[in-house]
Structures are given as C-alpha cells and as structure tokens.
Coordinates of C-alpha atoms in Angstrom, one line a residue:
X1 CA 0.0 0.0 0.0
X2 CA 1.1 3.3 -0.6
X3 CA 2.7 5.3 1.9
X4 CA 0.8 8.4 0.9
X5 CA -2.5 6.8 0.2
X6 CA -3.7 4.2 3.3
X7 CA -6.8 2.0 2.7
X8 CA -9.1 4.3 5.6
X9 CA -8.3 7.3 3.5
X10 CA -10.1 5.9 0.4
X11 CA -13.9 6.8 0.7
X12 CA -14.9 8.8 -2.9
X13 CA -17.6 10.5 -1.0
X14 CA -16.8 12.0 1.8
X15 CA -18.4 14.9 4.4
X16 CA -16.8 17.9 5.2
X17 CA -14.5 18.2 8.0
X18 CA -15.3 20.2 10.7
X19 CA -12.2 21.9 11.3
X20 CA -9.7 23.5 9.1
X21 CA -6.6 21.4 8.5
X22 CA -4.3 23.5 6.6
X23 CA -0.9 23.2 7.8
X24 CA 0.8 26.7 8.8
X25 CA 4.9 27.3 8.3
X26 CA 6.3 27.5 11.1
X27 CA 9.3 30.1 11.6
X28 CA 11.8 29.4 14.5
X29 CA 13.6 32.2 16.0
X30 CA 16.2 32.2 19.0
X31 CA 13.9 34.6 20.7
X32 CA 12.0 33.3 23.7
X33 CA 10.1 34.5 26.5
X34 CA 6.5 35.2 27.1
X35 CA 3.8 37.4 24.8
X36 CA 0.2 37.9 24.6
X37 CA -2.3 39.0 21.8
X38 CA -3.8 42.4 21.9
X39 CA -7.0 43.0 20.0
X40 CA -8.1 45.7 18.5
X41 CA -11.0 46.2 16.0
X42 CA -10.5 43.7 13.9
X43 CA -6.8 43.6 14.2
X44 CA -4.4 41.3 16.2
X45 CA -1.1 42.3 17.7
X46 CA 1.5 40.5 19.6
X47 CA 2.8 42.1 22.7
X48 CA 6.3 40.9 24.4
X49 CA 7.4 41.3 27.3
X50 CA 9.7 44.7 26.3
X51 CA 6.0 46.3 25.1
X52 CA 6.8 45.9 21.6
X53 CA 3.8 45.1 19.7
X54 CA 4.0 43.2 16.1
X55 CA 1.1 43.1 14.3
X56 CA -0.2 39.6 13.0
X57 CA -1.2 38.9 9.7
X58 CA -4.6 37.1 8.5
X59 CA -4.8 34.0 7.4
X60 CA -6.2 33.5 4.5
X61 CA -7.8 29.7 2.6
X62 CA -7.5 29.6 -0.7
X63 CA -9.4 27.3 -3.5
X64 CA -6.8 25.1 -3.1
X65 CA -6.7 24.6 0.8
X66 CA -10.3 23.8 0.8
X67 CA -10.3 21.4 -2.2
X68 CA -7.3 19.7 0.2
X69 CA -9.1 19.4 3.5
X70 CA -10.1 16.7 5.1
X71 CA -8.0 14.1 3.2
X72 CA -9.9 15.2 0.0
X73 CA -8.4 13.2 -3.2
X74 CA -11.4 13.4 -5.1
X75 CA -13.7 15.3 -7.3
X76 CA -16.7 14.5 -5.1
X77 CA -16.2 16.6 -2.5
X78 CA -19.7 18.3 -1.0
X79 CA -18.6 21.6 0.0
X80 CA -16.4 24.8 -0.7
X81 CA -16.2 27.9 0.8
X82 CA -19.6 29.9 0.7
X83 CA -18.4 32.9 -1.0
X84 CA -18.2 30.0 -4.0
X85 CA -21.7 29.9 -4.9
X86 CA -24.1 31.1 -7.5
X87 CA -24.7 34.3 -5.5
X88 CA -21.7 35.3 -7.3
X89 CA -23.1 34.8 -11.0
X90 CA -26.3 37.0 -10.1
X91 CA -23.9 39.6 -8.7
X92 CA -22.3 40.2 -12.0
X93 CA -25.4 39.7 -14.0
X94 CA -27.3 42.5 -12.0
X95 CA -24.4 44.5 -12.4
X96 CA -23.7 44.5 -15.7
X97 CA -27.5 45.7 -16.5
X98 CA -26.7 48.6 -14.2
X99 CA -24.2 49.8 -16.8
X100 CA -24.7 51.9 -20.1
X101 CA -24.9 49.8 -23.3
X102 CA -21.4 50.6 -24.7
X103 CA -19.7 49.9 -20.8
X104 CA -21.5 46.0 -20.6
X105 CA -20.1 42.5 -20.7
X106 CA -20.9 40.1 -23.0
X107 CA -22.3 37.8 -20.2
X108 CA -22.5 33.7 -22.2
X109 CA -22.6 30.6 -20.4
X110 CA -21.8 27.1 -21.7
X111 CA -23.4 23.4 -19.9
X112 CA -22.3 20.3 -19.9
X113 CA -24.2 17.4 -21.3
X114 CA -24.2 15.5 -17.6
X115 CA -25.2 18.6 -16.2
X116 CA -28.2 19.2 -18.5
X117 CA -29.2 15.3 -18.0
X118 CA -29.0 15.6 -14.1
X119 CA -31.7 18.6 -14.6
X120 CA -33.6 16.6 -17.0
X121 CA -33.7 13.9 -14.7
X122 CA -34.6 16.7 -11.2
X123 CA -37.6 18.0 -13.4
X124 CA -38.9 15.0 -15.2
X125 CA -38.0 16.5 -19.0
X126 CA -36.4 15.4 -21.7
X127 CA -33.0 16.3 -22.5
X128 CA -33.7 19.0 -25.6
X129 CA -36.9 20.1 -23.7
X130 CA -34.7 21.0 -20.4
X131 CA -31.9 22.9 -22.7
X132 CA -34.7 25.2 -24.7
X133 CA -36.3 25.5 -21.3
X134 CA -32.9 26.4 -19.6
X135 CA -31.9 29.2 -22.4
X136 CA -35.5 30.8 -22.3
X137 CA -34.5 31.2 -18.4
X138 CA -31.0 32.1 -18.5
X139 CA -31.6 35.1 -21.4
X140 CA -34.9 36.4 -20.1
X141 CA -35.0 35.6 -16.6
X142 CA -31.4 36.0 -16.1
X143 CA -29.9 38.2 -18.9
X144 CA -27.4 36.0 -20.7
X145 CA -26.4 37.1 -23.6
X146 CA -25.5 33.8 -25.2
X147 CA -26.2 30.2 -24.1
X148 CA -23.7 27.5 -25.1
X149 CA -23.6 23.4 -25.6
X150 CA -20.0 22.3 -24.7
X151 CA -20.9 19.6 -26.7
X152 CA -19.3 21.3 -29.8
X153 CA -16.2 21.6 -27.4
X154 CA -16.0 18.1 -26.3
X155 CA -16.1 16.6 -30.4
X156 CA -13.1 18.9 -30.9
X157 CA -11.6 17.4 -27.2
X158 CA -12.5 13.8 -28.9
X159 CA -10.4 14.6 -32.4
X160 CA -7.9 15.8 -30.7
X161 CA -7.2 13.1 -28.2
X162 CA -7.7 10.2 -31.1
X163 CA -4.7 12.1 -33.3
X164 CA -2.7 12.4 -30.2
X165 CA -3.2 8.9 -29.5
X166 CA -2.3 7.4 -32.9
X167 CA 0.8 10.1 -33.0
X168 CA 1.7 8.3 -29.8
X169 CA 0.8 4.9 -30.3
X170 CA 2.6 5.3 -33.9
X171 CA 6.0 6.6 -33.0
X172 CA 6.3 3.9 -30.3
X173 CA 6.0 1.2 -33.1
X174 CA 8.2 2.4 -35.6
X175 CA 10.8 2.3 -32.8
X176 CA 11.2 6.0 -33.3
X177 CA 11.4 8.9 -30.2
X178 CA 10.3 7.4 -26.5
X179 CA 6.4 7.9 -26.3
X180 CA 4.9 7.4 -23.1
X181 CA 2.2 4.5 -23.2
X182 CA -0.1 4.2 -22.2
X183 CA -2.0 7.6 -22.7
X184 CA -4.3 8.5 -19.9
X185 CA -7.2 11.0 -20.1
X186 CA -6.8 14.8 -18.5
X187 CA -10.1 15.9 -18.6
X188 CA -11.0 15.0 -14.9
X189 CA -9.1 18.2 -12.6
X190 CA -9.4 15.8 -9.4
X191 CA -7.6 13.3 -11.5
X192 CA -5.0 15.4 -12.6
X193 CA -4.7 17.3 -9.2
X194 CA -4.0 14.5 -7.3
X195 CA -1.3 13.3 -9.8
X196 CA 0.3 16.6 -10.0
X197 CA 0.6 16.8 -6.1
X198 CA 1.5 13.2 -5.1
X199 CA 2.4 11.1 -8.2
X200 CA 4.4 13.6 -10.6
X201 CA 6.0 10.3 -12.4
X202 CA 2.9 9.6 -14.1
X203 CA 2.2 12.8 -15.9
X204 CA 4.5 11.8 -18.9
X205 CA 1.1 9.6 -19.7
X206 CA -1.2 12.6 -19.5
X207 CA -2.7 13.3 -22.4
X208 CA -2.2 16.8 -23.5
X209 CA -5.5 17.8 -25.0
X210 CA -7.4 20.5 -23.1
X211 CA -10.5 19.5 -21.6
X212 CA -14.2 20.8 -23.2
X213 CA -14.8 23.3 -20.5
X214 CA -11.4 25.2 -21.4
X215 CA -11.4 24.3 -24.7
X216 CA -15.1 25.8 -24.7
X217 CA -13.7 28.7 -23.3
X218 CA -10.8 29.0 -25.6
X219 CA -13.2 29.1 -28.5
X220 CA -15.4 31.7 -27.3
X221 CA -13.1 34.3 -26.1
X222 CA -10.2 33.7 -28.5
X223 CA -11.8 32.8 -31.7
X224 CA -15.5 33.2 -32.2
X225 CA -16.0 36.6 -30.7
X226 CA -12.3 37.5 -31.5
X227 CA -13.1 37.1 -35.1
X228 CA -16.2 39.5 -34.2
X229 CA -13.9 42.2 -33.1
X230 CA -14.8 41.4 -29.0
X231 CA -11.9 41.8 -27.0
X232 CA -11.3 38.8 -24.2
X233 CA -12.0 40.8 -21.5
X234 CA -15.4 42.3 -22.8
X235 CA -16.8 38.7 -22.6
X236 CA -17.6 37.0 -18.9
X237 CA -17.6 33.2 -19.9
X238 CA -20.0 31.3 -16.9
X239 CA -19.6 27.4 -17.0
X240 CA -22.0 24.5 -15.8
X241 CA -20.5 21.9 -14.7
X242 CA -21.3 18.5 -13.3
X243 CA -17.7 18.7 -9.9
X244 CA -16.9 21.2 -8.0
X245 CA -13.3 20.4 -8.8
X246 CA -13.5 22.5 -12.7
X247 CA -14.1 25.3 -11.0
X248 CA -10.2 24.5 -9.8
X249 CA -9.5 24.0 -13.3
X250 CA -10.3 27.2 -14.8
X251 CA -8.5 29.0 -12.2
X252 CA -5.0 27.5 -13.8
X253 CA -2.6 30.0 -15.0
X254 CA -2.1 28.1 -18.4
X255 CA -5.8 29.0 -19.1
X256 CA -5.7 33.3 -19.1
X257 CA -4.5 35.0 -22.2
X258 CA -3.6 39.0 -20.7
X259 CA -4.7 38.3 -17.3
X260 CA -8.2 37.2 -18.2
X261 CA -9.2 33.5 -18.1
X262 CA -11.0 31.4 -20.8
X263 CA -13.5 30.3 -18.0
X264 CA -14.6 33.1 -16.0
X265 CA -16.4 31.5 -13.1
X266 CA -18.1 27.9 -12.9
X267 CA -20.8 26.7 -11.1
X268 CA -22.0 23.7 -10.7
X269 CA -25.2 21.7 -11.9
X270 CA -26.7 22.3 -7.9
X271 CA -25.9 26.1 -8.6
X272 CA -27.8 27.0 -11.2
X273 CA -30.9 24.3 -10.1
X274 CA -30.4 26.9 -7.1
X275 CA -30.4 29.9 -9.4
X276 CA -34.0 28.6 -10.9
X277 CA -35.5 27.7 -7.2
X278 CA -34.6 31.4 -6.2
X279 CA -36.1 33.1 -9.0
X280 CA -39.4 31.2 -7.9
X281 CA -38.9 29.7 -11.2
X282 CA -40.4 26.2 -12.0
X283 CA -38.8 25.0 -15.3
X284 CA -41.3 22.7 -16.2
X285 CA -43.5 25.9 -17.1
X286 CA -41.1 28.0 -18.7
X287 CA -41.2 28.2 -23.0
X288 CA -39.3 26.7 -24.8
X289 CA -37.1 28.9 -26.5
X290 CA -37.3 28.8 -30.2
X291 CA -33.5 28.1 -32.4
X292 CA -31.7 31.1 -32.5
X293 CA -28.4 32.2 -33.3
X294 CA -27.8 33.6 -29.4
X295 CA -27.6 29.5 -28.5
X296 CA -27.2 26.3 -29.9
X297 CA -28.0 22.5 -29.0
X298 CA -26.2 19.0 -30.8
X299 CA -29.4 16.9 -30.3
X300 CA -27.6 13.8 -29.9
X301 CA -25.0 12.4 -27.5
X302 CA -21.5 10.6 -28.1
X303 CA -20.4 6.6 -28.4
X304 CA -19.3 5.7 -25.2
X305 CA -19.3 6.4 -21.7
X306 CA -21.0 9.1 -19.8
X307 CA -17.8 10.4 -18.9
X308 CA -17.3 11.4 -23.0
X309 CA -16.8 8.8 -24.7
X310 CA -13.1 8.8 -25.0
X311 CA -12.3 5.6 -25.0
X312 CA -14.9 4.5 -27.8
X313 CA -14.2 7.4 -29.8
X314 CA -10.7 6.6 -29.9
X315 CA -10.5 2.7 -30.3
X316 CA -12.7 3.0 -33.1
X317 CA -11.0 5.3 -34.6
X318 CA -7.8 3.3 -33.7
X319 CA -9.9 0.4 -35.1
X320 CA -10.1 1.9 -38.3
X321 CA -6.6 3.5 -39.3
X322 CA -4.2 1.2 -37.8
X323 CA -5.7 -2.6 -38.3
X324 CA -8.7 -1.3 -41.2
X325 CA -11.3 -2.4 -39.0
X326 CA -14.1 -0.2 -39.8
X327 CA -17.4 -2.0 -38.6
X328 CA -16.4 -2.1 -34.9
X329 CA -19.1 -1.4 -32.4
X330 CA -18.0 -1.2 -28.5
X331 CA -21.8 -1.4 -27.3
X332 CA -22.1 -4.7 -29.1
X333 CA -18.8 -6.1 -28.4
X334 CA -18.3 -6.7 -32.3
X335 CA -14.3 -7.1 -32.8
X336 CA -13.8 -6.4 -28.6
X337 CA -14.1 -8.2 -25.7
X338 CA -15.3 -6.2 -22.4
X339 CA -14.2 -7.7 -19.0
X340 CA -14.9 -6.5 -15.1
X341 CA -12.3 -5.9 -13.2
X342 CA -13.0 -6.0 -9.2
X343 CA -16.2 -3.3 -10.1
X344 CA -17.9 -1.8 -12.8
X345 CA -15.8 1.5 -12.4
X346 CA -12.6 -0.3 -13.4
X347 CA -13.3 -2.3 -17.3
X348 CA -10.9 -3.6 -19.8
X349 CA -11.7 -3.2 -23.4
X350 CA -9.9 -5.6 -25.9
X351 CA -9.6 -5.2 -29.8
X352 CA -9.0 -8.6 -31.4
X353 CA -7.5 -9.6 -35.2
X354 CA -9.9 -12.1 -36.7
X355 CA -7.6 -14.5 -35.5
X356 CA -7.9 -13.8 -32.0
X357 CA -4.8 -12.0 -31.5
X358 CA -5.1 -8.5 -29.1
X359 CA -4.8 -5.6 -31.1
X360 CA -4.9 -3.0 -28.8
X361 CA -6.2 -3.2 -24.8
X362 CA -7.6 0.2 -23.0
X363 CA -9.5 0.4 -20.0
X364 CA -11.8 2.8 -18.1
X365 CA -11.1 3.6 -14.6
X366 CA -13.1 5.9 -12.0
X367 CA -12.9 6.4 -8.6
X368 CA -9.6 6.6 -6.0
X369 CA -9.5 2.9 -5.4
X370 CA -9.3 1.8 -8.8
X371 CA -7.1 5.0 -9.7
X372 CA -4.7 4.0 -7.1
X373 CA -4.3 0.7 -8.4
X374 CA -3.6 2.0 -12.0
X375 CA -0.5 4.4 -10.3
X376 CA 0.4 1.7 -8.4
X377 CA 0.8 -0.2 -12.2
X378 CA 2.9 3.1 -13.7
X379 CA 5.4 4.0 -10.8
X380 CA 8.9 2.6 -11.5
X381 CA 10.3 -0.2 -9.6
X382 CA 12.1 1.2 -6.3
X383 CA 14.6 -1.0 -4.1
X384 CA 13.0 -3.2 -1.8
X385 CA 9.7 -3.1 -3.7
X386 CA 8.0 -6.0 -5.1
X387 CA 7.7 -5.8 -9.0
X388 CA 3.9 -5.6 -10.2
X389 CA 2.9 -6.6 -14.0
X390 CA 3.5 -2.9 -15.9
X391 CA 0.4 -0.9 -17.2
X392 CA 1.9 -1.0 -20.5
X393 CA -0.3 -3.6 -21.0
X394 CA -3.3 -0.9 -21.9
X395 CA -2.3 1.2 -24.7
X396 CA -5.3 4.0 -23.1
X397 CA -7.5 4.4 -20.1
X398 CA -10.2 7.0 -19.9
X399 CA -9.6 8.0 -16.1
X400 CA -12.3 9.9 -13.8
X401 CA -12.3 10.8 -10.2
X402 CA -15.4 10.1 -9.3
X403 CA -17.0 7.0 -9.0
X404 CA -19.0 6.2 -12.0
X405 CA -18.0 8.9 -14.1
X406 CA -18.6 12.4 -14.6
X407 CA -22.5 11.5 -14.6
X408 CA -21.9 11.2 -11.1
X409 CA -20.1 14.4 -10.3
X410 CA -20.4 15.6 -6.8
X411 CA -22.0 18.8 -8.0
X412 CA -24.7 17.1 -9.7
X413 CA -28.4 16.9 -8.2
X414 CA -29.1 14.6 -5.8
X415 CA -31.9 12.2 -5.8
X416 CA -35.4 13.5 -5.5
X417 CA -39.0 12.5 -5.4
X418 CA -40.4 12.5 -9.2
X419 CA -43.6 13.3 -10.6
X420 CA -44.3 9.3 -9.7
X421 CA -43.3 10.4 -6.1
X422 CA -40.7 7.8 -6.0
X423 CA -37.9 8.0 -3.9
X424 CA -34.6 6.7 -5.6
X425 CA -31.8 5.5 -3.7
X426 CA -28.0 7.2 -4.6
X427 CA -27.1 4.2 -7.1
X428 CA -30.8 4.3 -8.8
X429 CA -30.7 8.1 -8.9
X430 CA -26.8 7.9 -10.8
X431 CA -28.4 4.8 -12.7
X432 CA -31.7 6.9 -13.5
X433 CA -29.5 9.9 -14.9
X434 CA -27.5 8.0 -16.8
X435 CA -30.4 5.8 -18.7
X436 CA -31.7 9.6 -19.4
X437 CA -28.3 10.8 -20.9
X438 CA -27.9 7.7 -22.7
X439 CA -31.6 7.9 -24.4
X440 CA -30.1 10.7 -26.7
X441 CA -29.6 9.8 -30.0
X442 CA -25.6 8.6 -30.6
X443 CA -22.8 9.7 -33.6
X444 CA -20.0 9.5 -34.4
X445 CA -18.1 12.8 -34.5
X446 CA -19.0 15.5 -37.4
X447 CA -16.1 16.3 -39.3
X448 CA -17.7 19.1 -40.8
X449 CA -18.8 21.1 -38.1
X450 CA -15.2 20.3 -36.5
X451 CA -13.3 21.5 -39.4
X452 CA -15.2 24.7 -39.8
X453 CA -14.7 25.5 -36.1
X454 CA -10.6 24.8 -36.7
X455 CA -10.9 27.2 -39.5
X456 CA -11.6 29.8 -36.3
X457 CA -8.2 29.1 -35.0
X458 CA -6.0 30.2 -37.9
X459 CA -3.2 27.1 -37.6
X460 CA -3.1 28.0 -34.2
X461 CA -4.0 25.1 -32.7
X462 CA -1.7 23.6 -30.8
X463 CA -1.0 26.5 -28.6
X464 CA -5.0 26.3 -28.3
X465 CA -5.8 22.9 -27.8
X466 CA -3.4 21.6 -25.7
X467 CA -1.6 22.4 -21.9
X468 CA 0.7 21.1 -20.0
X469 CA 1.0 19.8 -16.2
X470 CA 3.7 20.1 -14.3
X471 CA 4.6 18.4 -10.0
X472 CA 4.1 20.1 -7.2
X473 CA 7.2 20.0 -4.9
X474 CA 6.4 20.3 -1.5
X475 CA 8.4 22.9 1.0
X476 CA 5.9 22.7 4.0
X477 CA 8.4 23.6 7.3
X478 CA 5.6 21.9 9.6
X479 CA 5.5 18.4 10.9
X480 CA 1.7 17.7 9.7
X481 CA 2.9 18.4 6.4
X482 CA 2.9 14.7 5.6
X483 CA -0.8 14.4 7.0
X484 CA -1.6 17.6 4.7
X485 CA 0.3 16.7 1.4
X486 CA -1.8 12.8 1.6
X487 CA -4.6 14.8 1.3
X488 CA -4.3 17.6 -1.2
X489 CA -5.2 17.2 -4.6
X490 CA -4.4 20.8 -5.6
X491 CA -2.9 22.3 -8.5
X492 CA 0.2 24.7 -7.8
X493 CA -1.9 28.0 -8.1
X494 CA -3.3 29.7 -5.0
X495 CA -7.1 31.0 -6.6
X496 CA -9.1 32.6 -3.9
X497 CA -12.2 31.3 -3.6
X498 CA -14.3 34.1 -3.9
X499 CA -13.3 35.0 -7.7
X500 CA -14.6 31.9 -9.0
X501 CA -18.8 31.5 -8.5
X502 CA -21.8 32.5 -9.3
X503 CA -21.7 35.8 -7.7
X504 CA -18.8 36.9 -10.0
X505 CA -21.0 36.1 -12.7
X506 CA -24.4 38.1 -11.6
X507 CA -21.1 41.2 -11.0

C-alpha cells in the first residue's frame, strides 16, 4: 500500500470536515520569552514582554486549501467555501444591467451534457426540452447574452485526443522517439490534481489535449467573438458543470491569455438548479425557446461512456486507421471483448485480429481505489519493492475521479421525489440519470462542423488545444505536512475562492 495513500483514507464521497486542516509554516527564531495577543478592531497584535507590539497577519484559505481538507483526493467533495456559490453569478449579472450599453459584458454561459441530463432527470424532462427551457431562463430571466452546448467543445476534445493517440501509439511502433504509453485522459481536474501533487512520475502519460470546459472557453473568447472584433476581457464566460473540482480547473494559470481567463467562473449543476429555485422559477412551465443564433444545441450524444466517450471514440478510430477495421461497435462487443475488473468502475476493453490476436487493450477507470491501483501499475520499480505486471499492457484508459463517471459528479443533483413520487436510492438516482443521458440519439463525430470551427483558430491550434501539467514540490516547514500533502489534490496555483462563482458572474 502506498505510503501516501492508506486503505481508511479511500472513501470517494466523503463529508466535510469540521475543522480547518491547513498546515501553517512555522518560523523558529532564537527569541523566547512570554507574549500575549492584543485585539483591536479587527486587528491582532502581539505584545512581548519589552511592550513591543508586532502586528499579525490574516490568514487566508485559498481554492486550493479547501479542495485539500479533510483528506480530500477526489472530485466528489460536497462543500467549498460559501463565497463560492451562484450568488456570485447573479452579482455580476445584476451589475452589468446597471451599466450603459457601450460599458457591458458580454455575459455567455456554456453546460455540460451531464449537467443538462441531471436537470432533465430533477424536473422530469427530456434532455432537448430541459436545454430550450434552460436558455429561455437564462436570457430572459437572467440576462445572458448567449447560451452555449460544450458539446461542440467536447467533439473537438474527442479529435484531438484520437490524433494524439495514434501520433503516440505510432511513434512507439516504428521504434522512433520514447512515447509514453499508455495515454491517460486529462479531462477529470481531481484526477489530474491529485497526480500533479503526489504522483508527478505519471504525468508523462497525460494526455495533453485540453478539456471541453477550457477548450469551450478557448473558443469563445479567442476565436469566435475574437473574429467579431470582442476583445477577451469584454466577454464573462460562466460554465456549468457536473464537480466542484473544474471550477479549480479554470483557475490555472495556463488558461488566461492578458490576465483574463478562458473560463470566467463555474458553477456547478446544484448552482444553477439553485439559481432557478430562487427566482421562484419552475422550469417545467417556462417556454421553450425557439433556435436562434444567441444559442445552440447538438441533439444527440457521443459513443461511449457518460464520462465522454473517450475511450470508444478513440479505439474506433484506432480500429479503423491502424488494423482497417471499420465495422467495430464497442456497445455490441463486435471485434472487442469487455471484462470487469473488481467493479464496474474499473473495465478492460480488448480489440481482437480475426484470428484472435489483441490488437490494442484500453480500460476505463473511475474512482480513487481503482485510480490508485492503476498508479500503483505506472510508478517505477524502487529497491526493496515487489515488482507488479506494468500498465503497458493498456495502450489507453479514460480515467475519472469520481465513481462512475462524470454522470456522477459531486456537484450534480441529488436524488429527489419525481412526478411518480418515487424516492430513488443514490445508485438508482446515478443509474436513473445516466439511462436519461444515454436515451439521446448517438454519432460518431462531425467532421464538418469540427473543421469549420478549426478554420476559427488560424493554424493555431496547438498553442490552443493543448496544456501542459507540471509536480508540485512540497516545502511545508511543519511536521503535519505529511498528513496535509496525503490529502491535497491541488494544483500549484493559489485562486481565492471568492473569484470563482456565481456571484462573480451576476457582478
């Protein structure tokens, strides 16, 4: 067992701690003897025994001390600090209509497919219903200028990760420069958080490609309204999302062109259900809106997963350009065998030649147990250490925090009675949502509305597209640093809280 990771600390959904843990540096000094604190207003002073009086700074938690406390290594924690809410978003919104015409924001907002089926599912509507219902709310009710699918976002995500994957999976085979194998998916910001703090030897694997959210929010502020003649920081860019943890995301530094970020402020799929509840607001009675160019819908889903379908997306693809298999199906198991491993959040996917041989083996892999078993698999051999089989035995795994995907996001609504007054268990509720987001329609991807969305980025896409993670070294001078560090699943940026809700937004 890991040293870092112990078997007690691994419970995906957890409750808030009571009590702060954040380690504070200590400084040592020669000096002794006794002091007291003074207070004054809402200042603090310490008082030595000479009269000398030194004033004592406030401490301050950040987005990424909370996202650490408690032991926290996954995406599914309940609770942030309450200046992170959807207050924020309103505060902006009412805000910006205080303003002249010429002096607004463009105020858009972009949702995630899981976050649109969990409100489906909460109001007993379909899918396309509960998006024209949502946009008829959000620019009359609210005062959004634009309402977004990220779905557009997520088939460029998909392209992007199947090329890098066969670039990858290519060079390895002609013997050429090192690529790491096997390539592991970056969209999940618990996932990468927690390998960026504690297991910086398996970011090599990381897949490069940005995630929808930030892609979403690249194409917004730096192409499509760029090419209109909007500068970045005239646009406030609000996402919906199904964790808490992407609102960590958007606060890295690799995502703000000129000091302004691609992703403004997210909230999550409880926020905005909140947003509707306080405008005395019952969706199933608002319009419809009718199509119109201020937001769009893809009225259908992807192959695969819940969690975005990377793995089918890219083994068909795979499929097709390296072994000229082009009638695979993952669903039916045609060309691919699909096998448990300990639980349904940890699967192995095998292509097979006609004759039986494996072609190519991926695997899908949510939640911190399974995740821990999978680093276990990539860390080098170390003295003393019993060897375990290598992971290079799955060419790609599609790796989420949270247990059973993104569907199951623990900013996503929790069960409730429906119109049938039935009350669902946690699993039925996650099992109910997912049937719902699953009843779309599936595609594959659309070429042609990809390439005439690449034709916004003018050959820039590389610097565009893709990021780069980087570990966290750890220079905590206090002796619970240990306890805090087996915890934290932070990136290296220090984001105060406040700046990143709903109430930013409504400013």
């Amino acid at each position: 067992m890991s040293r870092i990771l112990r078997a007690e600390d691994l419970n995906d959904f957890i409750s808030p701690g009571q009590a702060c843990i954040k380690p504070v540096e200590i400084v040592k000094t020669n000096l002794s003897g006794k002091t007291e604190i003074r207070v004054d207003g809402t200042s603090y002073y310490e008082v030595g025994i000479d009269g000398s009086e030194k004033q004592l700074e406030a401490a301050s938690i950040t987005l990424n001390d909370c996202l650490a406390c408690s032991g926290c290594i996954t995406s599914a924690e309940s609770v942030l600090v309450s200046l992170q809410s959807h207050n924020e978003v309103n505060k902006v919104l009412k805000e910006n209509q205080m303003k002249s015409q010429g002096d607004r924001q463009l105020v858009v907002i972009s949702i995630s497919p899981q976050s649109r089926a969990s409100i489906a599912a909460a109001f007993n509507l379909s899918i396309p219903s509960t998006h024209a219902r949502l946009v008829t709310f959000l620019t009359e009710i609210l005062n959004f200028d634009y309402v977004f699918d990220i779905s557009i976002a997520r088939e460029i995500c998909l392209h992007e990760s199947a090329q890098e994957f066969l670039q990858r999976y290519g060079a390895r085979k002609m013997g050429g420069e090192a690529q790491a194998l096997p390539v592991l998916a970056s969209s999940c910001p618990g996932w990468i958080c927690y390998a960026e703090k504690t297991h910086g030897e398996v970011l090599p694997y990381m897949s490069r490609v940005r995630s929808p959210q930030q892609i979403m929010g690249m194409l917004l502020k730096s192409c499509l309204f760029a090419n209109r003649g909007i500068e970045r920081k005239q646009i406030y860019h609000v996402s919906v999302m199904p964790c808490f943890d992407k609102k960590l995301e958007a606060s890295r530094g690799d995502f703000e062109v000129d000091g302004t970020r691609d992703v403004d402020c997210v909230i999550t799929t409880t926020e905005l259900v909140a947003m509707i509840k306080e405008a005395n607001v019952d969706l199933r009675e608002v319009t419809e809106a009718q199509k119109s160019k201020k937001w769009d819908y893809l009225p259908y889903t992807h192959l695969g997963s819940s969690s975005g379908g990377y793995l089918a997306h890219i083994m068909t693809l795979a499929a097709q350009q390296l072994f000229d298999i082009n009638d695979l199906e993952v669903a039916s198991q045609k060309h691919i065998t699909i096998k448990t491993i300990r639980n349904n959040d940890m699967k192995e996917y095998t292509l097979l030649s006609s004759t039986g041989d494996v072609l190519l083996r991926m695997a899908t892999c949510y939640g911190f147990r399974n995740i821990q078993n999978l680093v276990r698999k990539l860390k080098k051999d170390s003295p003393g250490r019993h060897r375990t089989r290598e992971c290079k035995e799955y060419d790609y795994v599609e790796v989420m925090a949270c247990p059973g995907g993104c569907i199951n996001g623990g900013g996503q609504v929790k069960p409730v009675l429906t119109m049938e007054e039935r009350i669902y268990t946690p699993k039925e509720w996650v099992d109910y949502v997912e049937g719902i987001y699953q009843g779309l329609p599936t595609c594959t991807l659309d070429l042609k509305s990809v390439q005439e969305v690449y034709g916004w980025m003018r050959g820039q896409e590389k610097e565009l597209l893709y990021t780069g993670y980087r570990a966290v070294e750890h220079n905590l001078g206090n002796p619970l640093g240990e306890k805090w560090i087996s915890g934290c699943i932070t990136s290296a940026e220090s984001v105060l809280v406040s700046l990143q809700s709903h109430n930013e937004v409504n400013k």
